[in-house]
Amino acid sequence: MTTPALLPLSGRRIPPLSLGTSSFPHHRATLRLSEKFILLLILSAFITLCFGAFFFLPDSSKHKRFDLGLEDVLIPHVDTGKGGARIRDVTEGLSRIIRPSDYYPIEEEERLRNKIRADHEKALEEAKEKLKKSRDEIRAEIQTEKNKVAQEMKKKDSKPLPPVPIPNLVGINSEDPTDQDIREKRDKIKEMMKHAWDNYRQYGWGHNELKPIARKGHSTNIFGNSQMGATIVDALDTLYIMGLHDEFRQGQDWIDKNLDFSVNSEVSVFEVNIRFIGGLLAAYYLSGQEVFKIKAVQLAGKLLPAFNTPTGIPWAMVNLKSGVGRNWGWASAGSSILAEFGTLHMEFVHLSYLTGDPVYYNKVMHIRKLLQKMDRPNGLYPNYLNPRTGRWGQHHTSVGGLGDSFYEYLLKAWLMSDKMDTEARKMYDDAIEAIERHLIRKSNGGLTFIGEWKNGHLERKMGHLTCFAGGMFALGADGSRDDKAGHYLQLGAEIAHTCHESYDRTTLKLGPEAFKFDGGLEAAAVRQNEKYYILRPEVIETYWYMWRFTHDPKYRQWGWEAAQAIDKYCRVSGGFSGVKDVYSSSPAYDDVQQSFFLAETLKYLYLLFSNDDLLPLDNWVFNTEAHPLPVLHLANTTLSGNPAYR
């Protein structure tokens, strides 16, 4: 699940350095001054300065020391006698006080003078030779130098990480389903993935996302102003799982050569963590390619400054270059958002495991300890927390946007720890009990829904994002308190049914962004700005979890209905696009192929029509962007010896 950013961010551009043409009138019409020549001129000036320095500045480490105060050298002397004030000639004084022969023998002085003169003349000759070359030749040389510097930096950043044993990776590959109908449906999902990827490869390569109708790159403020290839990173594990290894290698090659985090760009900590770090870690575990682990660790280091707040609750955004953080302008009283700072645990624990550095683990555990100390109104976690004061913002609780994945990660922290993190499980159980008491209701028509709590009032509205909760309840059923596994599995089934109804009651058979349960209105959107579908995965995610735990064929049938609707109404020649009104028979497109469509929606559909031994849930835990990370079994890792877990 992803929490969409609502407001655009602003960025500043630094204008390129420009030189006035009057400085070099003979060349202004034919050739711009090259960057290399500018550097050479600066070097010449520096050498000249050094020339003077050798003769006029003392070297106290090798030669005799003059015990002169600054006033003896630089401050004019004043004579207050009858002749009136008289100022000594400073220049004359300096020449008497400091003489080159005091520091260097005459022969050494002459040798240095000749060397500096020769270096100076050599630099000027090089500059003259540069000016004789064509513009293209100069540009080529400059680019070559830049490439050399980039390669050196890359080597420096790519230093090997300490070796750690890889967890027992089960179910990376699986046999094809024996049922021909299921196999054909899975092949169709794979073809949809190829269509989405190939068009991104052709029209949006390197951009964060694709505009499939305009056939060009697209980006949103969650990724800042840089081309970071979000779709490439997000799609990698889906490509690998589907056996699209040529496409996987295309993505790996781009990441190896082009993915750079040293950019002046302000990004969402939450989105970059779940999509980039989660995607890179999953690609590493699936393929074993070190480049993904190295890139994940590099990026994680860029996110750490976001935690430099009075409370340790991270800012929503951070500039990857400067490390400056801030929160969304629309968030309550400058607050951080529960679903954002609460959805870091899985990735950060794996970072500490892979690096042996406890800093990542400590950051997320600090957040947990702080939350445990705070009062919670009615046992509910509000969606807003001020990182300066450590106080809750507006008392708004939601299992959809702004809150959703916080609860998911409490459960998954327990699962990923091989069910050893009982503290996380307790927090999850407490939260779910409060949610069931205060937020879960049945509509007049008998549909179970999860509302939103706002300042003591229950809003009878459920978002598409909230539909992930059906799968969460099923996933957490085993191990629940008071032997209520059957209850939570049934609750998951009821949520899945409600969300299916939100799809089935539209013209396109695709669910709206939000739907209400007021009076006679059941699972339907009211406002125009809630009728859109942007290729979201949450409903299909719940279908897949329910299929894994029950094998009820209706979940595969519902998933196939959704896949057909996406292929019919969202597919365009240049990829897949969201639609603006699921109740219209001829909807307008939003012209965005979201990266999570490839990471989540198509992956969950593919898994829905695959055998259970592909990424079994006893061995893998999926992050909130559907990137699978292995369970860290104590029996087959050095987890207990890792300082992050002591």
XYZ file of C-alpha atoms in Angstrom:
646
model
C 0.000 0.000 0.000
C 1.203 3.446 -0.699
C 0.133 6.678 0.893
C -0.135 9.265 -1.841
C 1.472 12.642 -1.428
C -1.069 15.405 -1.815
C 0.973 18.521 -2.448
C 3.798 19.232 -4.868
C 7.177 20.030 -3.510
C 9.224 22.986 -4.563
C 12.863 22.779 -5.522
C 15.592 25.271 -6.288
C 17.809 25.109 -9.293
C 21.348 26.461 -9.220
C 21.952 28.384 -12.452
C 25.035 27.322 -14.392
C 28.116 29.508 -14.101
C 28.341 31.929 -17.017
C 31.244 34.037 -18.192
C 30.946 37.414 -19.835
C 32.096 37.372 -23.456
C 34.036 40.594 -23.036
C 36.771 38.777 -21.160
C 37.862 36.899 -24.273
C 36.728 38.983 -27.281
C 38.748 37.047 -29.863
C 36.888 33.826 -29.181
C 33.389 34.934 -28.275
C 31.979 34.366 -31.767
C 33.579 31.037 -32.475
C 34.205 29.107 -29.298
C 32.928 29.106 -25.707
C 35.499 28.856 -23.017
C 35.736 25.210 -21.949
C 35.466 24.025 -18.414
C 38.958 22.548 -18.715
C 40.474 25.887 -19.772
C 38.818 27.639 -16.853
C 40.338 25.086 -14.518
C 43.763 25.598 -16.128
C 43.559 29.362 -15.672
C 42.621 28.887 -12.039
C 45.565 26.492 -11.692
C 47.913 29.085 -13.221
C 46.737 31.706 -10.762
C 47.186 29.245 -7.935
C 50.753 28.445 -9.049
C 51.540 32.162 -9.220
C 50.194 32.571 -5.708
C 52.324 29.677 -4.556
C 55.345 31.362 -6.168
C 54.813 34.375 -3.957
C 54.122 32.209 -0.958
C 57.428 30.410 -1.235
C 59.278 33.728 -0.958
C 57.190 35.701 1.483
C 55.702 33.239 3.969
C 57.775 31.576 6.694
C 57.786 27.825 7.314
C 57.946 27.603 11.073
C 58.414 23.863 11.114
C 61.781 23.932 9.315
C 63.287 27.384 9.835
C 63.956 29.835 12.577
C 60.996 31.422 14.304
C 60.544 35.167 14.639
C 58.883 36.174 17.879
C 57.018 39.089 16.384
C 53.518 40.093 17.305
C 51.047 40.850 14.581
C 51.146 44.495 15.568
C 54.878 44.610 14.815
C 54.246 43.618 11.242
C 50.818 44.835 10.218
C 49.826 47.690 12.528
C 51.269 51.148 11.795
C 53.425 52.585 14.549
C 52.396 55.924 16.012
C 54.894 58.384 17.400
C 53.239 60.831 19.796
C 56.270 63.107 20.144
C 56.476 66.810 19.333
C 56.630 66.079 15.662
C 53.078 64.751 15.832
C 51.797 61.332 14.737
C 54.036 59.501 12.321
C 53.023 56.263 10.581
C 55.767 53.854 9.667
C 55.813 52.582 6.111
C 54.399 49.111 6.472
C 55.782 47.883 3.180
C 59.274 49.010 4.083
C 58.920 47.384 7.462
C 57.821 44.092 5.970
C 60.697 44.061 3.510
C 63.124 44.535 6.392
C 61.519 41.897 8.592
C 60.957 39.088 6.077
C 63.620 38.253 3.504
C 63.677 35.098 1.376
C 67.347 34.576 2.140
C 66.443 34.179 5.806
C 64.617 30.945 4.908
C 66.231 29.482 1.796
C 69.840 29.400 0.532
C 70.339 31.328 -2.715
C 70.764 28.121 -4.777
C 67.537 26.582 -3.425
C 65.711 29.841 -4.007
C 66.792 29.910 -7.656
C 65.822 26.250 -8.165
C 62.330 26.834 -6.814
C 61.945 29.955 -8.897
C 62.871 28.062 -12.073
C 60.538 25.159 -11.259
C 57.567 27.416 -10.660
C 58.295 29.353 -13.839
C 58.501 26.099 -15.831
C 55.217 24.765 -14.355
C 53.541 28.065 -15.099
C 54.705 28.054 -18.719
C 53.651 24.430 -19.133
C 50.130 25.223 -17.890
C 49.860 28.148 -20.302
C 51.038 25.964 -23.201
C 48.393 23.366 -22.341
C 45.755 26.080 -22.294
C 46.871 27.317 -25.732
C 46.715 23.766 -27.106
C 43.170 23.377 -25.769
C 42.051 26.524 -27.561
C 43.277 25.130 -30.873
C 40.913 22.146 -30.590
C 37.365 22.051 -31.871
C 34.359 22.394 -29.615
C 33.483 18.720 -30.000
C 37.021 17.633 -29.126
C 37.018 19.756 -25.987
C 33.597 18.438 -24.955
C 34.761 14.865 -25.512
C 37.807 15.409 -23.314
C 35.722 17.007 -20.587
C 33.263 14.083 -20.695
C 36.148 11.615 -20.491
C 37.457 13.345 -17.381
C 33.997 13.363 -15.838
C 33.610 9.639 -16.539
C 36.940 8.934 -14.858
C 35.868 10.836 -11.753
C 32.506 9.051 -11.745
C 34.177 5.653 -11.996
C 36.527 6.489 -9.130
C 33.577 7.576 -6.980
C 31.715 4.421 -7.934
C 34.650 2.254 -6.884
C 34.829 4.123 -3.597
C 31.090 3.658 -2.915
C 31.101 0.013 -4.005
C 33.373 -1.290 -1.289
C 32.311 -4.796 -0.244
C 30.078 -5.229 2.772
C 30.944 -7.724 5.495
C 29.853 -11.250 4.554
C 26.820 -12.625 6.357
C 25.110 -15.960 5.854
C 22.118 -15.757 3.562
C 18.890 -17.029 5.137
C 17.520 -20.289 3.811
C 15.783 -19.110 0.628
C 12.903 -21.435 -0.175
C 10.518 -21.200 -3.104
C 12.272 -18.769 -5.435
C 11.209 -20.996 -8.320
C 8.132 -23.155 -8.805
C 6.675 -25.607 -11.291
C 3.893 -24.444 -13.594
C 0.348 -25.065 -12.336
C -0.981 -28.420 -13.493
C -4.427 -26.980 -14.257
C -4.329 -25.691 -17.845
C -6.915 -22.964 -17.218
C -4.943 -21.597 -14.263
C -1.722 -21.831 -16.259
C -3.230 -19.830 -19.115
C -4.472 -17.158 -16.744
C -1.042 -16.875 -15.196
C 0.506 -16.590 -18.664
C -1.904 -13.756 -19.410
C -0.731 -11.881 -16.320
C 2.851 -12.406 -17.464
C 1.961 -10.969 -20.873
C 0.458 -7.903 -19.180
C 3.709 -7.447 -17.275
C 5.665 -7.661 -20.539
C 3.402 -5.026 -22.091
C 3.881 -2.673 -19.136
C 7.651 -3.206 -18.969
C 8.375 -3.082 -22.703
C 6.559 0.212 -23.104
C 8.290 1.701 -20.087
C 11.557 0.449 -21.564
C 10.783 2.139 -24.875
C 9.224 5.417 -23.764
C 10.139 6.070 -20.125
C 13.465 4.350 -19.526
C 15.300 5.849 -16.559
C 12.342 8.048 -15.602
C 10.480 7.187 -12.435
C 7.248 6.238 -14.162
C 5.587 6.245 -17.587
C 2.887 8.324 -19.227
C 1.579 5.583 -21.530
C -0.616 7.801 -23.714
C 1.818 10.683 -24.096
C 4.568 8.027 -24.343
C 7.095 9.810 -22.201
C 8.520 9.737 -18.696
C 6.560 10.798 -15.624
C 7.441 11.622 -12.037
C 5.734 12.834 -8.887
C 6.974 14.844 -5.941
C 7.479 11.720 -3.824
C 10.610 11.014 -5.888
C 11.858 14.588 -5.985
C 13.106 16.132 -9.208
C 15.494 13.360 -10.228
C 15.229 10.480 -12.667
C 15.829 7.577 -10.300
C 14.208 4.818 -12.343
C 11.563 3.993 -9.728
C 9.727 1.622 -12.084
C 12.940 -0.302 -12.771
C 13.705 -0.857 -9.093
C 10.065 -1.551 -8.198
C 9.595 -4.103 -10.981
C 12.799 -6.116 -10.575
C 11.533 -8.866 -8.282
C 8.301 -9.260 -10.272
C 10.360 -9.783 -13.429
C 12.515 -12.348 -11.652
C 9.566 -14.238 -10.167
C 7.882 -14.388 -13.580
C 11.015 -15.758 -15.205
C 11.538 -12.643 -17.353
C 15.297 -12.816 -16.861
C 16.323 -10.820 -19.934
C 14.186 -7.945 -18.699
C 15.609 -8.409 -15.203
C 19.142 -8.075 -16.586
C 18.138 -4.885 -18.414
C 17.067 -3.409 -15.104
C 20.163 -4.651 -13.292
C 22.446 -3.121 -15.928
C 20.709 0.267 -15.635
C 20.944 0.203 -11.847
C 24.611 -0.742 -11.918
C 25.533 2.063 -14.310
C 23.024 4.823 -13.632
C 21.338 4.654 -10.229
C 22.903 7.525 -8.303
C 21.732 8.851 -4.951
C 24.151 11.805 -4.785
C 21.543 14.126 -6.223
C 20.088 17.405 -4.996
C 16.602 15.984 -4.698
C 13.990 15.981 -1.931
C 12.249 12.610 -1.662
C 9.650 10.871 0.483
C 11.442 8.778 3.095
C 8.529 6.339 3.219
C 8.121 5.869 -0.532
C 11.841 5.592 -1.204
C 12.178 3.055 1.600
C 9.367 0.740 0.525
C 9.971 1.008 -3.227
C 13.731 1.452 -3.579
C 15.281 -0.137 -0.497
C 12.610 -2.844 -0.377
C 12.913 -3.486 -4.111
C 16.714 -3.604 -4.054
C 16.813 -5.940 -1.046
C 14.272 -8.303 -2.616
C 16.213 -8.329 -5.899
C 19.380 -9.126 -3.939
C 17.858 -12.026 -2.046
C 16.229 -13.488 -5.164
C 19.186 -13.138 -7.526
C 22.211 -12.991 -5.236
C 23.638 -10.025 -7.173
C 25.733 -7.874 -4.832
C 25.038 -4.638 -6.694
C 21.499 -4.548 -5.273
C 22.672 -4.889 -1.674
C 25.338 -2.228 -2.149
C 22.859 0.231 -3.679
C 20.332 -0.414 -0.907
C 22.909 0.368 1.768
C 24.081 3.504 -0.058
C 20.513 4.800 -0.234
C 19.764 3.920 3.387
C 22.665 6.100 4.442
C 21.091 9.003 2.568
C 17.828 8.564 4.514
C 19.380 8.529 7.988
C 19.560 12.358 8.348
C 15.738 12.388 8.262
C 15.846 10.972 11.808
C 17.691 14.004 13.168
C 14.679 15.416 14.987
C 14.157 16.187 18.695
C 12.161 12.971 19.127
C 13.827 10.670 16.605
C 10.563 10.487 14.632
C 11.779 11.064 11.065
C 10.746 13.840 8.744
C 8.499 12.852 5.861
C 10.986 14.161 3.304
C 14.734 14.478 3.105
C 17.108 16.006 0.587
C 19.424 13.218 -0.549
C 22.345 15.610 -0.970
C 22.048 18.037 1.934
C 20.286 15.768 4.438
C 17.798 18.548 5.268
C 14.373 17.181 6.240
C 10.870 18.573 6.545
C 7.251 17.444 6.703
C 4.409 17.742 4.247
C 2.790 21.148 4.395
C -0.692 19.650 4.549
C 0.001 17.353 7.546
C -1.638 18.320 10.828
C 0.425 21.024 12.576
C 3.664 19.988 10.933
C 3.296 16.368 11.993
C 4.905 13.217 10.689
C 2.511 10.521 9.471
C 1.967 7.206 11.270
C 1.975 5.077 8.124
C 5.227 6.701 6.988
C 7.438 6.601 10.080
C 5.808 3.303 11.077
C 6.657 1.533 7.824
C 10.425 1.239 8.043
C 10.949 -1.742 10.313
C 11.226 -4.598 7.823
C 13.727 -2.938 5.525
C 15.821 -1.421 8.317
C 16.110 -4.724 10.189
C 17.410 -6.384 7.032
C 19.858 -3.525 6.516
C 21.293 -4.088 9.987
C 21.430 -7.814 9.355
C 23.276 -7.452 6.051
C 25.715 -4.763 7.217
C 26.240 -5.700 10.856
C 25.551 -2.039 11.659
C 22.903 -1.641 14.379
C 22.122 1.969 13.446
C 19.160 1.016 11.242
C 17.667 -1.352 13.783
C 18.143 1.190 16.549
C 16.298 3.894 14.589
C 13.124 1.838 14.181
C 13.248 0.414 17.684
C 13.511 3.931 19.081
C 10.275 4.801 17.257
C 8.598 1.733 18.723
C 9.696 2.540 22.280
C 8.438 6.103 21.960
C 5.020 4.937 20.714
C 4.713 2.451 23.568
C 5.109 5.237 26.127
C 2.431 7.469 24.639
C -1.205 7.579 25.626
C -3.544 6.420 22.895
C -7.111 7.740 22.818
C -9.422 4.711 23.077
C -6.389 2.528 22.392
C -6.187 3.942 18.861
C -3.094 5.374 17.214
C -3.759 8.814 15.690
C -2.350 9.319 12.206
C -0.274 12.401 13.104
C 2.666 12.811 15.486
C 4.725 15.976 15.816
C 8.462 15.110 15.548
C 9.462 18.238 17.502
C 7.167 17.917 20.501
C 6.389 14.204 20.513
C 2.671 14.937 20.777
C -0.185 13.620 18.696
C -1.661 15.914 16.096
C -5.286 15.732 15.007
C -7.065 12.712 16.512
C -7.733 10.971 13.236
C -7.310 7.192 13.037
C -7.471 5.222 9.813
C -6.579 1.730 8.651
C -6.481 3.206 5.154
C -4.289 6.047 3.957
C -2.108 7.706 6.628
C -2.325 4.725 8.990
C -2.545 1.470 7.018
C 0.949 -0.011 6.782
C 1.882 0.850 10.381
C -0.380 -1.979 11.580
C 0.804 -4.234 8.779
C 4.446 -3.789 9.841
C 3.729 -4.590 13.492
C 2.442 -7.979 12.388
C 5.167 -8.505 9.807
C 7.943 -7.577 12.265
C 6.776 -10.549 14.310
C 6.555 -12.842 11.286
C 9.917 -11.769 9.879
C 11.625 -12.453 13.210
C 10.513 -16.091 13.032
C 7.815 -15.098 15.526
C 10.394 -14.144 18.141
C 9.532 -10.422 18.265
C 6.683 -10.834 20.729
C 6.712 -7.133 21.556
C 5.623 -6.330 17.995
C 2.934 -9.006 18.136
C 1.529 -7.567 21.355
C 1.376 -4.075 19.849
C -0.411 -5.512 16.808
C -2.951 -7.444 18.890
C -3.686 -4.416 21.087
C -4.158 -2.199 18.042
C -6.408 -4.654 16.210
C -8.640 -5.097 19.255
C -9.089 -1.311 19.496
C -9.786 -1.097 15.762
C -12.401 -3.818 16.003
C -14.103 -2.064 18.928
C -14.188 1.401 17.431
C -13.813 1.225 13.633
C -15.275 -2.027 12.299
C -19.012 -2.048 11.648
C -21.633 -3.752 9.483
C -23.657 -1.775 6.977
C -27.439 -1.962 6.693
C -26.923 -4.398 3.851
C -24.688 -6.647 5.930
C -21.304 -5.577 4.558
C -18.427 -5.435 7.044
C -16.384 -2.278 6.660
C -13.624 -0.369 8.462
C -14.476 3.283 9.033
C -12.298 6.220 10.054
C -12.270 7.776 13.520
C -12.206 11.574 13.504
C -12.347 13.485 16.787
C -14.699 11.082 18.481
C -16.863 10.440 15.411
C -16.894 7.400 13.122
C -16.961 8.285 9.440
C -18.651 5.444 7.563
C -16.233 5.537 4.674
C -13.670 3.006 3.547
C -10.782 3.603 1.163
C -9.392 1.283 -1.474
C -6.146 1.347 0.515
C -8.011 -0.079 3.524
C -8.834 -3.217 1.555
C -5.376 -4.629 2.281
C -6.629 -5.286 5.828
C -8.551 -8.389 4.793
C -5.266 -10.052 3.912
C -3.634 -8.708 7.061
C -6.309 -10.205 9.314
C -5.900 -13.575 7.586
C -2.099 -13.398 7.796
C -2.245 -12.609 11.517
C -4.934 -15.141 12.391
C -2.447 -17.814 13.400
C -0.946 -16.733 16.717
C -3.787 -14.401 17.696
C -4.936 -14.057 21.291
C -7.565 -16.151 22.984
C -7.561 -18.735 20.228
C -9.343 -16.321 17.856
C -7.649 -17.535 14.655
C -10.973 -18.576 13.158
C -12.507 -15.215 14.028
C -9.805 -13.201 12.276
C -9.788 -15.441 9.233
C -13.536 -14.884 8.965
C -13.047 -11.143 9.431
C -10.559 -11.190 6.566
C -13.089 -12.986 4.392
C -15.767 -10.387 5.199
C -13.465 -7.502 4.289
C -12.533 -9.283 1.046
C -16.242 -9.634 0.218
C -16.945 -5.955 0.903
C -14.060 -4.860 -1.285
C -15.181 -7.174 -4.064
C -18.603 -5.551 -3.875
C -16.974 -2.135 -4.319
C -15.600 -3.475 -7.624
C -18.677 -5.371 -8.705
C -21.016 -2.391 -8.247
C -19.160 -0.191 -10.746
C -19.549 -0.037 -14.509
C -15.937 -1.033 -15.172
C -15.772 -3.704 -12.440
C -12.867 -1.787 -10.926
C -13.033 -0.338 -7.439
C -13.164 3.386 -6.639
C -10.601 5.146 -4.470
C -13.106 5.448 -1.590
C -16.650 4.265 -0.932
C -19.311 4.975 1.691
C -21.951 3.176 3.727
C -24.502 5.917 4.453
C -28.192 5.161 4.505
C -29.055 3.217 1.388
C -25.613 3.755 -0.121
C -23.506 0.596 0.006
C -19.859 0.308 -1.070
C -20.169 3.136 -3.601
C -18.274 6.365 -4.181
C -20.144 9.643 -3.830
C -17.732 12.386 -4.754
C -16.262 12.681 -8.210
C -12.737 12.843 -6.800
C -13.228 9.425 -5.192
C -14.351 7.577 -8.333
C -10.934 7.002 -9.865
C -8.862 3.814 -10.076
C -5.104 4.203 -10.386
C -4.082 0.542 -10.861
C -4.074 -0.076 -7.116
C -3.259 -3.582 -5.736
C -4.877 -3.738 -2.285
C -8.010 -5.676 -3.183
C -6.059 -8.227 -5.221
C -3.547 -8.476 -2.376
C -6.328 -9.579 -0.039
C -7.639 -12.061 -2.624
C -4.192 -13.661 -2.764
C -3.785 -13.984 1.001
C -7.292 -15.384 1.327
C -6.553 -17.887 -1.447
C -3.359 -19.043 0.285
C -5.149 -19.594 3.600
C -8.470 -21.013 2.384
C -8.072 -22.194 -1.229
C -11.614 -21.026 -1.826
C -11.862 -20.809 -5.665
C -13.920 -17.604 -5.494
C -10.755 -15.624 -4.739
C -9.150 -16.746 -7.973
C -12.365 -15.964 -9.791
C -12.545 -12.464 -8.287
C -8.899 -11.879 -9.109
C -9.465 -12.940 -12.718
C -12.413 -10.559 -13.005
C -10.183 -7.713 -11.848
C -7.397 -8.730 -14.247
C -9.800 -8.782 -17.192
C -11.200 -5.374 -16.249
C -7.699 -3.885 -15.996
C -6.734 -5.355 -19.353
C -9.932 -4.112 -20.983
C -10.239 -0.597 -19.573
C -6.734 0.387 -18.426
C -4.634 -1.076 -21.225
C -3.514 1.344 -23.933
C -1.019 0.869 -26.734
C 1.733 2.506 -24.656
C 1.201 0.558 -21.410
C -1.468 0.743 -18.686
C -3.188 3.851 -17.363
C -5.430 4.655 -14.447
C -8.998 5.804 -15.153
C -10.808 8.790 -13.671
C -14.323 7.370 -13.227
C -15.071 3.688 -12.694
C -18.799 4.386 -13.019
C -18.482 5.743 -16.569
C -18.671 3.462 -19.598
C -16.175 5.684 -21.434
C -13.809 6.929 -18.734
C -10.967 9.372 -19.234
C -7.418 8.172 -18.581
C -5.101 9.753 -16.041
C -2.133 8.807 -18.261
C 0.084 7.388 -15.497
C 1.483 3.862 -15.265
C 2.257 3.708 -11.555
C 5.403 1.860 -10.507
C 3.385 -0.083 -7.936
C 1.308 -1.584 -10.756
C 4.354 -3.623 -11.771
C 5.587 -4.145 -8.205
C 2.296 -5.140 -6.575
C -0.817 -5.475 -8.726
C 0.677 -7.742 -11.368
C 2.813 -9.656 -8.845
C -0.163 -10.487 -6.630
C -2.176 -11.566 -9.676
C 0.676 -13.789 -10.838
C 1.021 -15.361 -7.380
C -2.749 -15.860 -7.206
C -2.490 -18.190 -10.204
C 0.734 -19.880 -9.080
C 1.396 -22.831 -6.799
C 1.701 -22.236 -3.069
C 5.348 -23.316 -3.108
C 6.297 -20.098 -4.939
C 7.441 -17.752 -2.142
C 5.722 -19.670 0.694
C 4.547 -17.497 3.558
C 6.433 -19.540 6.143
C 9.685 -18.369 4.574
C 8.939 -14.959 3.072
C 7.287 -11.773 4.285
C 6.165 -9.203 1.743
C 6.798 -5.567 2.489
C 4.016 -3.067 1.872
C 5.174 -2.659 -1.750
C 4.973 -6.464 -2.253
C 8.749 -6.922 -2.167
C 9.475 -10.332 -0.578
C 12.073 -10.446 2.208
C 13.108 -13.716 3.835
C 12.171 -14.683 7.360
C 15.289 -14.444 9.506
C 15.194 -17.882 11.122
C 17.506 -18.053 14.095
C 18.437 -21.601 13.139
C 20.039 -20.673 9.834
C 21.420 -17.194 10.387
C 23.745 -15.446 12.802
C 20.888 -13.184 13.790
C 21.297 -13.878 17.497
C 24.952 -12.918 17.237
C 24.286 -9.737 15.337
C 24.900 -6.729 17.613
C 21.697 -5.171 16.305
C 19.670 -7.863 18.048
C 21.388 -8.077 21.408
